[in-house]
Short mmCIF file of C-alpha atoms in Angstrom, two decimals:
data_model
loop_
_atom_site.label_atom_id
_atom_site.label_comp_id
_atom_site.label_asym_id
_atom_site.label_seq_id
_atom_site.Cartn_x
_atom_site.Cartn_y
_atom_site.Cartn_z
CA MET A 13 22.53 36.62 59.28
CA THR A 14 20.68 38.55 62.05
CA LEU A 15 18.02 41.24 62.08
CA ASN A 16 20.05 42.62 65.27
CA PRO A 17 16.93 43.31 67.39
CA THR A 18 16.69 46.10 69.82
CA PRO A 19 14.37 46.45 72.98
CA THR A 20 12.07 48.34 70.76
CA SER A 21 11.81 45.37 68.32
CA PRO A 22 7.85 45.03 67.53
CA SER A 23 6.29 42.08 69.18
CA LEU A 24 4.48 39.79 66.88
CA ASN A 25 2.20 38.52 69.08
CA GLN A 26 1.19 41.83 70.57
CA LEU A 27 0.51 43.32 67.24
CA ALA A 28 -1.51 40.39 65.93
CA ALA A 29 -3.73 40.13 69.42
CA PRO A 30 -6.25 42.75 68.35
CA LEU A 31 -6.48 41.36 64.81
CA VAL A 32 -7.24 37.93 66.66
CA GLU A 33 -9.85 39.45 68.90
CA GLN A 34 -11.49 41.11 65.92
CA LEU A 35 -11.80 37.86 64.09
CA VAL A 36 -13.31 36.14 67.11
CA GLN A 37 -15.82 38.93 67.89
CA GLN A 38 -16.79 38.91 64.31
CA ALA A 39 -16.87 35.20 63.90
CA GLN A 40 -20.73 34.84 63.11
CA ALA A 41 -20.44 37.27 60.30
CA LEU A 42 -17.40 35.69 58.89
CA ARG A 43 -18.81 32.15 58.94
CA LEU A 44 -16.41 30.86 61.59
CA SER A 45 -16.97 29.16 65.02
CA VAL A 46 -15.21 29.69 68.17
CA SER A 47 -14.93 27.34 71.09
CA ARG A 48 -12.74 26.57 74.23
CA GLN A 49 -11.18 23.19 74.80
CA ALA A 50 -11.11 21.39 78.08
CA ASN A 51 -7.90 23.15 78.83
CA GLY A 52 -9.09 26.59 78.12
CA THR A 53 -7.32 26.86 74.49
CA ARG A 54 -9.57 28.82 72.22
CA ILE A 55 -10.17 27.27 68.88
CA VAL A 56 -11.31 29.31 66.04
CA ASP A 57 -12.57 26.86 63.03
CA ALA A 58 -12.19 28.45 59.77
CA GLY A 59 -13.53 25.66 57.52
CA ILE A 60 -13.89 22.25 59.33
CA GLN A 61 -17.45 22.27 60.63
CA VAL A 62 -18.57 25.76 59.32
CA PRO A 63 -18.03 27.33 55.79
CA GLY A 64 -15.62 30.25 56.53
CA GLY A 65 -14.86 32.47 53.59
CA ILE A 66 -12.53 34.46 51.43
CA GLU A 67 -12.75 37.53 53.91
CA ALA A 68 -11.98 35.18 56.85
CA GLY A 69 -8.93 34.08 54.98
CA ARG A 70 -7.72 37.57 54.16
CA ARG A 71 -7.92 38.51 57.88
CA ILE A 72 -6.26 35.23 58.92
CA ALA A 73 -3.48 35.94 56.48
CA GLU A 74 -2.74 39.27 58.19
CA ILE A 75 -2.67 37.49 61.52
CA CYS A 76 -0.19 35.28 60.05
CA LEU A 77 2.07 38.07 59.24
CA GLY A 78 1.92 38.98 62.81
CA GLY A 79 0.12 42.35 62.45
CA LEU A 80 3.03 43.59 60.20
CA GLY A 81 1.67 43.16 56.85
CA GLN A 82 -1.57 44.10 54.85
CA VAL A 83 -3.29 41.63 52.55
CA ALA A 84 -5.95 43.24 50.03
CA LEU A 85 -8.21 41.62 47.60
CA GLY A 86 -8.61 43.26 44.10
CA PRO A 87 -9.06 42.58 40.32
CA SER A 88 -6.22 41.68 38.35
CA GLY A 89 -5.72 41.84 34.46
CA SER A 90 -3.12 38.83 34.36
CA PHE A 91 -5.30 36.25 33.86
CA THR A 92 -8.86 36.66 32.23
CA GLY A 93 -10.04 33.50 33.49
CA TRP A 94 -9.05 34.21 37.12
CA PRO A 95 -9.38 37.94 37.63
CA TRP A 96 -9.05 38.38 41.28
CA GLU A 97 -5.90 38.39 43.12
CA LEU A 98 -4.44 39.08 46.61
CA ALA A 99 -1.90 41.74 47.06
CA VAL A 100 0.37 41.28 49.96
CA SER A 101 2.94 44.12 51.35
CA THR A 102 4.86 44.68 54.55
CA ALA A 103 7.39 47.16 55.63
CA GLN A 104 9.16 44.33 57.86
CA PRO A 105 9.41 41.40 55.38
CA VAL A 106 11.78 39.35 57.01
CA LEU A 107 10.11 39.50 60.53
CA ALA A 108 6.54 39.32 59.15
CA CYS A 109 7.12 36.33 56.48
CA LEU A 110 10.03 34.35 58.04
CA GLY A 111 9.40 35.19 61.62
CA SER A 112 5.59 34.63 61.67
CA GLN A 113 3.87 33.60 58.52
CA TYR A 114 6.11 30.70 57.37
CA ALA A 115 4.68 27.40 58.39
CA GLY A 116 7.88 26.14 60.09
CA TRP A 117 6.97 24.62 63.30
CA SER A 118 6.26 20.96 63.16
CA LEU A 119 3.33 19.78 65.67
CA SER A 120 2.75 16.18 66.23
CA HIS A 121 1.07 13.97 68.76
CA GLY A 122 0.42 10.15 68.40
CA GLU A 123 1.08 8.01 65.35
CA GLY A 124 -0.80 6.38 62.48
CA LYS A 125 -4.24 7.26 61.62
CA GLU A 126 -5.11 8.44 65.21
CA GLY A 127 -2.21 10.73 65.14
CA PHE A 128 -2.22 14.36 64.63
CA PHE A 129 0.23 16.37 62.72
CA ALA A 130 0.32 19.86 61.42
CA LEU A 131 2.73 22.54 60.47
CA GLY A 132 2.13 25.79 62.74
CA SER A 133 2.48 29.24 61.33
CA GLY A 134 1.67 32.69 62.71
CA PRO A 135 3.34 34.83 65.47
CA GLY A 136 3.26 32.00 68.08
CA ARG A 137 6.32 30.54 66.57
CA ALA A 138 8.30 33.43 67.69
CA LEU A 139 7.18 32.74 71.52
CA ALA A 140 8.42 29.10 71.24
CA GLY A 141 11.46 29.56 69.22
CA LYS A 142 11.68 25.92 68.44
CA GLU A 143 13.18 26.55 64.90
CA THR A 144 16.97 27.33 64.04
CA LEU A 145 15.49 29.90 62.00
CA PHE A 146 15.01 32.19 64.92
CA GLN A 147 18.60 31.75 66.02
CA GLU A 148 19.74 32.89 62.55
CA LEU A 149 17.23 35.93 62.75
CA GLY A 150 18.21 36.84 66.18
CA TYR A 151 14.55 37.10 67.33
CA ARG A 152 12.59 36.13 70.13
CA ASP A 153 9.25 37.43 71.10
CA GLN A 154 7.73 38.18 74.53
CA ALA A 155 4.07 38.45 75.15
CA GLU A 156 1.11 37.19 77.28
CA SER A 157 -0.81 35.57 74.61
CA ALA A 158 -0.16 33.35 71.51
CA CYS A 159 -1.78 32.60 68.28
CA LEU A 160 -1.06 29.94 65.61
CA VAL A 161 -2.54 29.02 62.43
CA LEU A 162 -2.55 25.44 61.51
CA GLU A 163 -3.34 23.71 58.04
CA THR A 164 -5.59 21.07 59.42
CA GLY A 165 -9.02 19.35 59.15
CA LYS A 166 -9.21 18.36 62.82
CA VAL A 167 -8.78 19.89 66.41
CA PRO A 168 -5.38 19.17 67.98
CA PRO A 169 -5.50 16.82 71.08
CA ILE A 170 -5.44 18.33 74.64
CA PRO A 171 -1.76 17.09 75.26
CA LEU A 172 -0.62 18.81 72.26
CA LEU A 173 -2.43 21.88 73.18
CA ASP A 174 -0.69 22.02 76.54
CA LYS A 175 2.50 21.56 75.02
CA ILE A 176 2.06 24.27 72.66
CA ALA A 177 1.03 26.66 75.28
CA ASP A 178 3.94 25.48 77.53
CA GLN A 179 6.54 26.16 74.65
CA CYS A 180 5.05 29.51 73.96
CA GLY A 181 5.39 30.39 77.76
CA VAL A 182 1.48 31.12 78.15
CA ALA A 183 -1.39 29.92 79.98
CA PRO A 184 -3.59 27.48 77.82
CA GLN A 185 -6.22 30.02 78.19
CA GLN A 186 -4.22 32.66 76.35
CA LEU A 187 -3.42 30.46 73.37
CA THR A 188 -5.54 30.66 70.26
CA LEU A 189 -5.28 28.27 67.26
CA ILE A 190 -6.91 29.00 64.00
CA LEU A 191 -7.85 25.91 61.85
CA THR A 192 -7.69 26.35 58.22
CA PRO A 193 -8.23 23.22 55.97
CA THR A 194 -6.48 23.65 52.79
CA SER A 195 -9.86 22.69 50.80
CA SER A 196 -11.51 25.52 52.54
CA LEU A 197 -12.09 28.97 51.02
CA ALA A 198 -10.22 30.54 54.31
CA GLY A 199 -7.54 27.93 53.83
CA SER A 200 -6.91 28.50 50.21
CA VAL A 201 -6.80 32.21 50.62
CA GLN A 202 -4.41 32.25 53.52
CA VAL A 203 -1.95 29.88 51.79
CA VAL A 204 -1.99 31.99 48.42
CA ALA A 205 -1.25 35.02 50.56
CA ARG A 206 2.07 33.58 51.44
CA VAL A 207 3.35 34.65 47.85
CA LEU A 208 5.77 37.08 49.49
CA GLU A 209 6.87 34.68 52.17
CA VAL A 210 7.75 32.00 49.66
CA ALA A 211 10.16 34.41 47.89
CA LEU A 212 11.56 35.29 51.38
CA HIS A 213 12.15 31.56 52.23
CA LYS A 214 13.58 30.98 48.63
CA ALA A 215 16.04 34.00 49.22
CA HIS A 216 17.07 32.36 52.51
CA PHE A 217 17.55 28.85 51.04
CA LEU A 218 19.77 30.46 48.09
CA GLY A 219 21.96 31.89 50.96
CA PHE A 220 21.03 35.73 50.10
CA PRO A 221 21.43 37.60 53.38
CA VAL A 222 17.90 38.29 54.20
CA ALA A 223 18.81 41.09 56.62
CA HIS A 224 19.60 42.89 53.16
CA ILE A 225 15.73 42.70 52.17
CA VAL A 226 14.21 45.93 53.19
CA ASP A 227 10.81 45.91 51.66
CA GLY A 228 8.51 43.78 49.55
CA MET A 229 5.29 43.22 48.16
CA GLY A 230 3.58 40.29 45.95
CA THR A 231 0.30 39.00 44.22
CA ALA A 232 -1.08 35.88 43.42
CA PRO A 233 -4.45 34.95 41.92
CA VAL A 234 -7.17 33.48 44.04
CA CYS A 235 -7.39 29.83 43.32
CA PRO A 236 -10.67 27.98 43.37
CA PRO A 237 -10.68 25.30 46.49
CA SER A 238 -11.46 21.76 46.03
CA PRO A 239 -12.91 19.09 48.44
CA ASP A 240 -10.12 16.81 47.34
CA PHE A 241 -7.12 17.66 49.54
CA LEU A 242 -4.57 16.88 47.09
CA VAL A 243 -6.18 18.91 44.33
CA ALA A 244 -6.62 21.88 46.78
CA MET A 245 -2.91 21.78 47.86
CA GLY A 246 -1.70 21.78 44.28
CA ARG A 247 -3.95 24.80 43.34
CA THR A 248 -2.53 26.76 46.26
CA ASN A 249 1.01 25.87 45.20
CA ASP A 250 0.22 26.52 41.49
CA ALA A 251 -1.25 30.15 41.98
CA ILE A 252 2.25 31.19 43.41
CA LEU A 253 4.29 28.83 41.27
CA PHE A 254 2.65 30.02 38.02
CA GLY A 255 0.84 33.39 39.01
CA GLY A 256 2.80 34.93 41.64
CA ARG A 257 4.48 38.10 41.30
CA VAL A 258 7.16 39.49 43.81
CA HIS A 259 9.17 42.69 43.98
CA LEU A 260 11.91 42.94 46.47
CA PHE A 261 13.82 45.98 47.59
CA VAL A 262 17.21 45.12 48.92
CA SER A 263 20.43 46.72 50.27
CA GLY A 264 23.92 45.59 49.44
CA GLU A 265 25.85 44.91 46.00
CA GLU A 266 24.26 45.25 42.85
CA ALA A 267 25.73 41.86 41.75
CA ALA A 268 23.90 40.02 44.48
CA ALA A 269 20.56 41.60 43.64
CA GLU A 270 20.85 40.59 40.03
CA ASP A 271 21.90 37.10 41.00
CA LEU A 272 18.88 36.81 43.56
CA ALA A 273 16.55 37.69 40.82
CA ARG A 274 18.11 35.24 38.23
CA ARG A 275 17.91 32.34 40.70
CA MET A 276 14.48 33.32 42.35
CA PRO A 277 11.77 32.34 39.86
CA SER A 278 9.94 29.00 40.01
CA GLU A 279 11.18 28.12 36.44
CA ALA A 280 14.70 27.97 37.66
CA SER A 281 13.63 24.38 38.99
CA SER A 282 14.07 21.14 37.18
CA ASP A 283 10.78 20.11 38.42
CA TYR A 284 8.94 23.21 36.77
CA GLY A 285 6.63 22.43 33.81
CA GLN A 286 3.38 20.63 35.00
CA PRO A 287 0.87 21.40 37.81
CA PHE A 288 2.04 20.80 41.55
CA ALA A 289 -0.36 17.84 42.14
CA GLN A 290 1.30 16.15 39.30
CA VAL A 291 4.80 16.99 40.67
CA PHE A 292 3.73 15.51 44.02
CA LYS A 293 2.37 12.35 42.51
CA ALA A 294 5.54 11.77 40.51
CA ALA A 295 7.51 12.29 43.86
CA GLY A 296 5.82 9.63 45.63
CA HIS A 297 3.66 11.99 47.70
CA ASP A 298 7.18 12.90 49.41
CA PHE A 299 7.66 16.71 49.51
CA TYR A 300 11.53 15.93 50.14
CA LYS A 301 11.81 14.43 46.91
CA ILE A 302 10.76 17.70 45.23
CA ASP A 303 13.23 20.17 44.10
CA PRO A 304 13.23 22.81 46.71
CA LEU A 305 13.96 25.27 44.05
CA LEU A 306 10.62 25.05 42.74
CA PHE A 307 8.85 26.66 45.63
CA ALA A 308 9.16 30.41 44.36
CA PRO A 309 6.98 32.82 42.55
CA ALA A 310 6.64 32.76 38.90
CA SER A 311 7.97 36.34 38.28
CA VAL A 312 10.40 38.30 40.27
CA SER A 313 11.70 41.99 40.29
CA VAL A 314 14.76 42.88 42.68
CA THR A 315 15.52 46.52 43.02
CA CYS A 316 19.15 47.29 44.56
CA LEU A 317 18.51 50.35 46.61
CA THR A 318 22.29 50.91 46.38
CA THR A 319 22.32 51.95 42.77
CA GLY A 320 18.68 51.91 42.00
CA ARG A 321 18.59 49.46 39.33
CA THR A 322 16.21 46.78 38.98
CA PHE A 323 16.39 43.25 37.81
CA ARG A 324 13.80 41.06 36.60
CA ALA A 325 13.33 37.19 35.73
CA GLY A 326 10.46 34.64 35.15
CA HIS A 327 7.25 34.81 33.88
CA LEU A 328 3.67 34.13 34.63
CA ASN A 329 2.35 31.32 33.16
CA GLY A 330 -1.27 31.16 32.16
CA GLU A 331 -1.48 27.74 30.57
CA LEU A 332 -0.20 25.94 33.54
CA LEU A 333 -2.36 27.86 35.77
CA GLU A 334 -5.31 27.03 33.65
CA ARG A 335 -4.69 23.51 33.83
CA SER A 336 -4.41 23.32 37.52
CA PHE A 337 -7.36 25.61 38.26
CA SER A 338 -9.69 24.05 35.86
#
């Protein structure tokens, strides 16, 4: 499984850099704050000490996609009680979603309550290439600046910032970290905007050749945030598990497209049937005890470009969405 990159492959960090600068320049209007740490690393606070907001989350989601995707906010008729949704699309779904948006870089420093841990997403991952996923994709970025998005409520320590910059191959002054607590408006929006990425990750988990995924789009309802982290996390997951819709366009054999559609939806999991916060609690707050098949959109369409046939599976679940959001 490889993207077979060429010398003209797009640079995720170069494409995202203008979006990052626009976010910084309009920080005040977007209710964000921007600061420099002692080592020069730029920190964008999107919900820790400042309110942030929905528009900030939308823009951060496009940064997470490495400048290769669009995220739009609009009305939806799927759920009468929750009539707004995010629509995500990209002409480079594998690179934008798996190569950039996926929160796959484990970042930590110290231990216990004084330690720091977060999963890094965004284009900076492709500079560091610390995950085996990049070997499978056959992609490694080169750029003079890097950006990562972290779902966290505190600023990473300086030693970790230095380590990130070093592994990205950039000076600390050329590193930007955008911090989005899950309990914030911006944080909840940028997580829900991962609806297409969740589908790509599920396809990869199922062993589907992701290089065959040519195009894609997805939608998911905007969820209300909560000051309680577990509730907030549950709602962002449920927006995708019960309200997410994805349409993938794939090459290859029709049988493979049909099989992908059948196995993709969240309802294919044995853990499906209750809000994610309850599933997480029942698993002893251990993600690794949750059936990985659960992490998927609610409804999936897969079009086989070879034959033109489209296969559909799954369904939207308004009852479970209401239980979670309310």
